Short mmCIF file of N, CA and C in Angstrom, two decimals:
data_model
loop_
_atom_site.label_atom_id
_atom_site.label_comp_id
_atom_site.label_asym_id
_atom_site.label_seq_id
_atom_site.Cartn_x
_atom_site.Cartn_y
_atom_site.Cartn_z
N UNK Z 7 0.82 -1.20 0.00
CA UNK Z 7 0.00 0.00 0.00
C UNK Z 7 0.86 1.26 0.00
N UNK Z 8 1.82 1.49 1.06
CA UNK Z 8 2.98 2.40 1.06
C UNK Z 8 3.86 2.58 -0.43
N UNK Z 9 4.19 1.71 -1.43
CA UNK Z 9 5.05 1.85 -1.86
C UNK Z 9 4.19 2.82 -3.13
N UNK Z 10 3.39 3.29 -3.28
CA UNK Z 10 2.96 3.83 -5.08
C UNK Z 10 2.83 5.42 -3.78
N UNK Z 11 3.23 5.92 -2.47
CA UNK Z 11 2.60 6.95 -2.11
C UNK Z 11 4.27 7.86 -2.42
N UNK Z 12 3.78 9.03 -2.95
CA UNK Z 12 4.96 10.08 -3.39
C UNK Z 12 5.26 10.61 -2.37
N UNK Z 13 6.38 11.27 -2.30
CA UNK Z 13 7.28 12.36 -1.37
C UNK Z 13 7.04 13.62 -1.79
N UNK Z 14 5.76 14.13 -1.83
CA UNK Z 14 5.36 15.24 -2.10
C UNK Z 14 3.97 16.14 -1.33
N UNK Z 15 3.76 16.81 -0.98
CA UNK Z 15 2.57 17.33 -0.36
C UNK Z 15 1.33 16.78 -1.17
N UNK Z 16 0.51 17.24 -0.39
CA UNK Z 16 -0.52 16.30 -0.23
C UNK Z 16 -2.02 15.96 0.82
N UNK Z 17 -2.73 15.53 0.10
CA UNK Z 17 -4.00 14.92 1.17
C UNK Z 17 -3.86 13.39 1.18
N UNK Z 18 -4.09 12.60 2.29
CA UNK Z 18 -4.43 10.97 1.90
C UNK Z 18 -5.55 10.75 2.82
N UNK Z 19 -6.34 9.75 1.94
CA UNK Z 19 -7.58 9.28 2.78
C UNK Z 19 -7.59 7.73 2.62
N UNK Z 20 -7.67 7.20 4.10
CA UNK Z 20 -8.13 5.75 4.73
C UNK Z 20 -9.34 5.61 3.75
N UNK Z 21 -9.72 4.40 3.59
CA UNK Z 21 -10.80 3.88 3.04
C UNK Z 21 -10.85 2.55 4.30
N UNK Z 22 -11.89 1.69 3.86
CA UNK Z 22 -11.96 0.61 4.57
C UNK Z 22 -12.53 -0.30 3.88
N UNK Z 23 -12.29 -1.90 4.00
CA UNK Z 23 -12.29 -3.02 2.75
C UNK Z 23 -13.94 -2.78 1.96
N UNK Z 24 -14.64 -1.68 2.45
CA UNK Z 24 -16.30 -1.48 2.28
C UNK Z 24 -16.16 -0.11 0.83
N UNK Z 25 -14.81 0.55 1.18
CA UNK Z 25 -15.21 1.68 0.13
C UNK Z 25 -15.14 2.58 1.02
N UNK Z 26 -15.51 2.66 2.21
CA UNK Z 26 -16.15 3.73 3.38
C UNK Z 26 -14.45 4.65 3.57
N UNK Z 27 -15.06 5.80 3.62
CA UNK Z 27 -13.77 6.97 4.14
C UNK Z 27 -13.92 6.90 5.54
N UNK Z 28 -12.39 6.79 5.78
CA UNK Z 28 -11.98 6.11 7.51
C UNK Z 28 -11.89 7.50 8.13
N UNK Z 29 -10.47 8.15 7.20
CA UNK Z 29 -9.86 9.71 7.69
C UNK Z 29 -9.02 10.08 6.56
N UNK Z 30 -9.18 11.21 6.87
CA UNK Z 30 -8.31 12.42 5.48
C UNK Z 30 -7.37 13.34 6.49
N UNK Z 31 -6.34 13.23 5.51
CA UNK Z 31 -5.31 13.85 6.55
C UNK Z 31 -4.76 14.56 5.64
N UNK Z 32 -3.66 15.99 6.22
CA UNK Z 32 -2.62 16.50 5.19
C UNK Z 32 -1.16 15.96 5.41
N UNK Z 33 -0.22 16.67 4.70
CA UNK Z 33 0.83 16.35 4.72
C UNK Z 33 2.42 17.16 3.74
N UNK Z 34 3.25 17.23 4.37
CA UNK Z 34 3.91 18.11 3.21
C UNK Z 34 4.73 16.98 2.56
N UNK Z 35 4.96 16.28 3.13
CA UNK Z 35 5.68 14.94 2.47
C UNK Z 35 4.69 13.89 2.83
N UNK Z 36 4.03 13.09 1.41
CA UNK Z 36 2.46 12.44 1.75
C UNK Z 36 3.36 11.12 2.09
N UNK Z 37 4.41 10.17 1.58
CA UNK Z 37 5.13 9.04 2.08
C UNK Z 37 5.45 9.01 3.38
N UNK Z 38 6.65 10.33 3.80
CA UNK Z 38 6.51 10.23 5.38
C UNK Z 38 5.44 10.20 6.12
N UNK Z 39 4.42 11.09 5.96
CA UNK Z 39 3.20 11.17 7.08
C UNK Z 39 2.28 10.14 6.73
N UNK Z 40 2.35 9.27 5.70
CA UNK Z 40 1.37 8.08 5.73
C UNK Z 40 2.55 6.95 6.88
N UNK Z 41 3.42 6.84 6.11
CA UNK Z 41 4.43 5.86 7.22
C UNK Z 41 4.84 5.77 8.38
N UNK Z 42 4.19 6.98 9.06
CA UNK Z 42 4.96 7.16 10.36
C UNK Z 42 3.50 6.44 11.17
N UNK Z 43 2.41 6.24 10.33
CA UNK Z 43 1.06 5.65 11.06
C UNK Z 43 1.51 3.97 11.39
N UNK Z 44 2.71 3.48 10.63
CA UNK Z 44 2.51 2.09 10.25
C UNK Z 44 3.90 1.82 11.19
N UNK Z 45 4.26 2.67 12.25
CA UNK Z 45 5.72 2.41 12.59
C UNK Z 45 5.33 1.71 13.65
N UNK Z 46 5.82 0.94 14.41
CA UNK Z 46 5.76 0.09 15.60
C UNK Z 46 5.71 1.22 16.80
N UNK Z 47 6.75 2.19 16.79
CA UNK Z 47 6.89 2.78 17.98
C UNK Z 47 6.17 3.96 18.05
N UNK Z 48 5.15 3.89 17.24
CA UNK Z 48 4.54 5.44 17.37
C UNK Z 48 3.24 5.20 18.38
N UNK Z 49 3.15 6.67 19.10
CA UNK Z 49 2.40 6.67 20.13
C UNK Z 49 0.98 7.10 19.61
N UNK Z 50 0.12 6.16 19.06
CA UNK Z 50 -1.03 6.55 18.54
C UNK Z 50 -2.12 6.17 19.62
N UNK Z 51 -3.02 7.05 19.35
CA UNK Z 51 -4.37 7.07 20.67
C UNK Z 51 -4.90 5.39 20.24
N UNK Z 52 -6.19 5.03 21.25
CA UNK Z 52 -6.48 3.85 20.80
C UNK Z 52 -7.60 3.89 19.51
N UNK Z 53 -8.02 5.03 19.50
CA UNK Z 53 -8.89 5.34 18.23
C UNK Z 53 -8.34 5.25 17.03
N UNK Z 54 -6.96 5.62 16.88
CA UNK Z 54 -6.28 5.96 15.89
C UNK Z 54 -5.56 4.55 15.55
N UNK Z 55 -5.76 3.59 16.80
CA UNK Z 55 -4.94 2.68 16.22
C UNK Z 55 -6.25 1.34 15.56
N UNK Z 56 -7.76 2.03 16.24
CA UNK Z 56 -8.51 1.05 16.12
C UNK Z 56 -8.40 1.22 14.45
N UNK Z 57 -8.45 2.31 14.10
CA UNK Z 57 -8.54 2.70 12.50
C UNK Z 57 -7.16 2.14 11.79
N UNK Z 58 -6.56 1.65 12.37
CA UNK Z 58 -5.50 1.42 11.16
C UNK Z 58 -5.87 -0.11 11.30
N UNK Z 59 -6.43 -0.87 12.09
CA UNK Z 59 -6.53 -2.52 11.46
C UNK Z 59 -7.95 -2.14 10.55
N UNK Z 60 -8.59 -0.85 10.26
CA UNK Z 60 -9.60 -1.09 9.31
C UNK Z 60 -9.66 -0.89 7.76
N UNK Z 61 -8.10 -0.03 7.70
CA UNK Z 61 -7.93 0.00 6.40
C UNK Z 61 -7.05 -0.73 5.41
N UNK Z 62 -8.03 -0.99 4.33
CA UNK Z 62 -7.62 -1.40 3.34
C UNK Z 62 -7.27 -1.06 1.85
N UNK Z 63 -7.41 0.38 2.24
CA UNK Z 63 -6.70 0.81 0.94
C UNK Z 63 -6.32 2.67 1.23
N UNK Z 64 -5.74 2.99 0.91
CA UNK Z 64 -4.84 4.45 0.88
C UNK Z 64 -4.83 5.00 -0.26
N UNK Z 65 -5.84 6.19 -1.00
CA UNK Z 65 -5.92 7.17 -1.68
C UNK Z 65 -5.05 8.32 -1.77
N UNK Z 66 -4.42 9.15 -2.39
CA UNK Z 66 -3.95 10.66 -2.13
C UNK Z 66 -4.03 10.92 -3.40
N UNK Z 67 -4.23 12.39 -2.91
CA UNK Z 67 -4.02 13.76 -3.93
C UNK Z 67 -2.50 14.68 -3.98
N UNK Z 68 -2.39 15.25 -4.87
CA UNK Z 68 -0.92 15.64 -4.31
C UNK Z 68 -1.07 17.14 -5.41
N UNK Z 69 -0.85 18.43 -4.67
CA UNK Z 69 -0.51 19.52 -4.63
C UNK Z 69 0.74 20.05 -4.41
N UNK Z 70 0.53 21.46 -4.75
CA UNK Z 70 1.20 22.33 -5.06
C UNK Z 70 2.00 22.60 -3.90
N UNK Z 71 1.57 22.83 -2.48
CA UNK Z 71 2.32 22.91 -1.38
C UNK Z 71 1.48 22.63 -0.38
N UNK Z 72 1.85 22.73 1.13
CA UNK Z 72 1.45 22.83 2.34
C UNK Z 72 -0.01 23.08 2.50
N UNK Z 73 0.17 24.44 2.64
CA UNK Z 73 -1.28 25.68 2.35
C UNK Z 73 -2.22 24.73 1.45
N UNK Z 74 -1.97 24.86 0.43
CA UNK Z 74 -3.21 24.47 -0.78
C UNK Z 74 -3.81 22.71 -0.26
N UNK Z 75 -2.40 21.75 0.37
CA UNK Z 75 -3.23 20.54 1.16
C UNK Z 75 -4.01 20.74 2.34
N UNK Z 76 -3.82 22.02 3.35
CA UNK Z 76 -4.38 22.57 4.51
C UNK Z 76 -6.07 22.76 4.37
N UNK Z 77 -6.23 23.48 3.31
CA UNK Z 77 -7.63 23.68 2.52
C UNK Z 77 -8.15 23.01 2.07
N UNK Z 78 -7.47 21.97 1.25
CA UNK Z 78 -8.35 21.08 0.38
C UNK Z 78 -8.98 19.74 1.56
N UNK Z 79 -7.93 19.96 3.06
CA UNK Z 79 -8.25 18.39 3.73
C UNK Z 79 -9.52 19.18 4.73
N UNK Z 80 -9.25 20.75 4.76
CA UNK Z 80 -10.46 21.21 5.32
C UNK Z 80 -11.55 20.92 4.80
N UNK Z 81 -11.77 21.53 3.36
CA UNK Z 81 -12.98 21.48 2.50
C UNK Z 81 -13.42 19.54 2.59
N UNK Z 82 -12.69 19.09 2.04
CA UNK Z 82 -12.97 17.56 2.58
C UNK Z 82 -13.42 17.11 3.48
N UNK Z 83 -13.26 17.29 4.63
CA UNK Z 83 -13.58 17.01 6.06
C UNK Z 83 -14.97 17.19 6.55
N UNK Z 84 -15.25 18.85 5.81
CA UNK Z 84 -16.67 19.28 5.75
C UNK Z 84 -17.77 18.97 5.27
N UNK Z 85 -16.83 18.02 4.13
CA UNK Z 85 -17.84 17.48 3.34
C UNK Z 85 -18.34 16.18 3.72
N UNK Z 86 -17.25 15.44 3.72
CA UNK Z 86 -17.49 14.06 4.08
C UNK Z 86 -17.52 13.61 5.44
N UNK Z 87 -17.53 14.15 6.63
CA UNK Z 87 -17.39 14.08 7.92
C UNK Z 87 -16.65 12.52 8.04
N UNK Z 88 -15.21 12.23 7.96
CA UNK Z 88 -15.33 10.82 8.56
C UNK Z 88 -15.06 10.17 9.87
N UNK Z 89 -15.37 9.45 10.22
CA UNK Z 89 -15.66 8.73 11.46
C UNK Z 89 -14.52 9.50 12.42
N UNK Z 90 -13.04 9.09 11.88
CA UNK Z 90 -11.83 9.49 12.65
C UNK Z 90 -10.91 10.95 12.49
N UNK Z 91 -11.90 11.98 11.81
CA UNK Z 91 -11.39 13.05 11.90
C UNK Z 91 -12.80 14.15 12.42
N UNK Z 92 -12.02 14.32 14.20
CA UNK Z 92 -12.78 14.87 14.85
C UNK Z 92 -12.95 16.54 14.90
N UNK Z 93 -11.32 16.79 14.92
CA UNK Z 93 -10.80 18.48 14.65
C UNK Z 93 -11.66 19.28 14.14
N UNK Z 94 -11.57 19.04 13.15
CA UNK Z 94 -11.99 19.73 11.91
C UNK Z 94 -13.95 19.66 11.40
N UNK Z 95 -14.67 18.89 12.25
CA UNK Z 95 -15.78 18.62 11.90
C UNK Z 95 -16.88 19.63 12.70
N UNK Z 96 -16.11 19.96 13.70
CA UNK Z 96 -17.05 21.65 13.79
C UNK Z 96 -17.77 22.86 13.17
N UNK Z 97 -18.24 23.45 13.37
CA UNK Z 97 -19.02 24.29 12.83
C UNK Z 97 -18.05 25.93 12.35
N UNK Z 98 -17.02 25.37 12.97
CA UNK Z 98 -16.26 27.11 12.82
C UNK Z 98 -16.37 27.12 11.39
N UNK Z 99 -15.62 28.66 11.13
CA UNK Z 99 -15.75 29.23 9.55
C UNK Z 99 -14.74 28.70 8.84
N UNK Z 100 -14.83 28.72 7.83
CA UNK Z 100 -13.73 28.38 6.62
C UNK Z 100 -12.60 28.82 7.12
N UNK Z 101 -11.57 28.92 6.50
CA UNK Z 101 -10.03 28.84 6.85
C UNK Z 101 -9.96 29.84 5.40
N UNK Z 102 -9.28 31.22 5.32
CA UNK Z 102 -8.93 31.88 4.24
C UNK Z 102 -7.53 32.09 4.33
N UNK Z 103 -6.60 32.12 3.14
CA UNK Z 103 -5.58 32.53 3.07
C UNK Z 103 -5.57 34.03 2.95
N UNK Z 104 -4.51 34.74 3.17
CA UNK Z 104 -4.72 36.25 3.60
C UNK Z 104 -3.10 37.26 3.02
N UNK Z 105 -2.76 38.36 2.80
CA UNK Z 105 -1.67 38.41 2.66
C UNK Z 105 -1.64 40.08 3.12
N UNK Z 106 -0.85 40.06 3.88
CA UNK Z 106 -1.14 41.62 4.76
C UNK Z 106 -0.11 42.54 3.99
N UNK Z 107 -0.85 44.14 4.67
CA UNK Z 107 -0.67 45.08 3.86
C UNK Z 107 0.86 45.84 4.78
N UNK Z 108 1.97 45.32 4.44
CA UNK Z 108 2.97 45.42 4.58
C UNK Z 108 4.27 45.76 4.34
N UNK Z 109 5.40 46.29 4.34
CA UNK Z 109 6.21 46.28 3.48
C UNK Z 109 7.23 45.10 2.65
N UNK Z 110 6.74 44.14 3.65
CA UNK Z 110 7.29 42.94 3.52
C UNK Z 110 6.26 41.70 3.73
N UNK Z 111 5.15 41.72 2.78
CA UNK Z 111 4.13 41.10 3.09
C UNK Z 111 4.37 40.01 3.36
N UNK Z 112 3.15 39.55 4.36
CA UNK Z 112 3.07 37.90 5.09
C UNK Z 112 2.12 37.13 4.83
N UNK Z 113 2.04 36.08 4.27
CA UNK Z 113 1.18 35.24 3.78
C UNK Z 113 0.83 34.48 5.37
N UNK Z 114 -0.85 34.97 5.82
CA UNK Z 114 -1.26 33.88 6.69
C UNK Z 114 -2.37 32.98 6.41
N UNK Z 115 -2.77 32.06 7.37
CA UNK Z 115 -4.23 31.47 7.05
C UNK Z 115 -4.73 32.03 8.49
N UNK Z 116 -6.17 32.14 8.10
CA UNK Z 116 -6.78 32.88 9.27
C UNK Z 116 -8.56 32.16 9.03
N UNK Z 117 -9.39 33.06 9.83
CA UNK Z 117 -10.66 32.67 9.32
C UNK Z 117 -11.38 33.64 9.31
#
């Protein structure tokens, strides 16, 4: 499952042997942050670990940078509410990128 995932930013989403979306996550390197779920020594909650004996297959998208996966795993999240992504399933406002009026402008995300 690991080996077709790129070293590039990114969204990936759990599925489960049903089709069903488990969790959508971001990532700036989508290989590392899928692999570090599958390491022996990582300290994952028991929720997080109930979800990894349920998946059976690993999706991603892969973008332009950071930012642009930050948004797209928001907009996702909103949409599809899945089971194991709790964060993000609130009611707060969208997430906008922003770039202030500066001499040395700063690119933030805000809401």
């Amino acid at each position: 499952m690991l080996k077709n995932i790129p070293a590039q930013p990114g969204i990936y989403r759990f599925l489960d042997k049903n089709g069903s979306l488990l969790y959508i996550g971001k990532a700036k390197n989508l290989k590392n942050r899928v692999k570090s779920y599958f390491v022996k020594n990582n300290d994952l909650t028991p929720a997080k670990q109930q979800m990894l004996e349920k998946i059976a297959k690993i999706e991603h998208v892969i973008v332009t940078n950071e930012t642009e996966a930050l948004l797209l795993e928001r907009s996702l999240i909103k949409k599809y509410q899945p089971p194991y992504n709790v964060d993000l399933k609130d009611d707060k406002s969208w997430l906008y990128v922003a770039i202030t009026d500066e001499e040395f402008p700063k690119v933030i995300i805000t809401r």
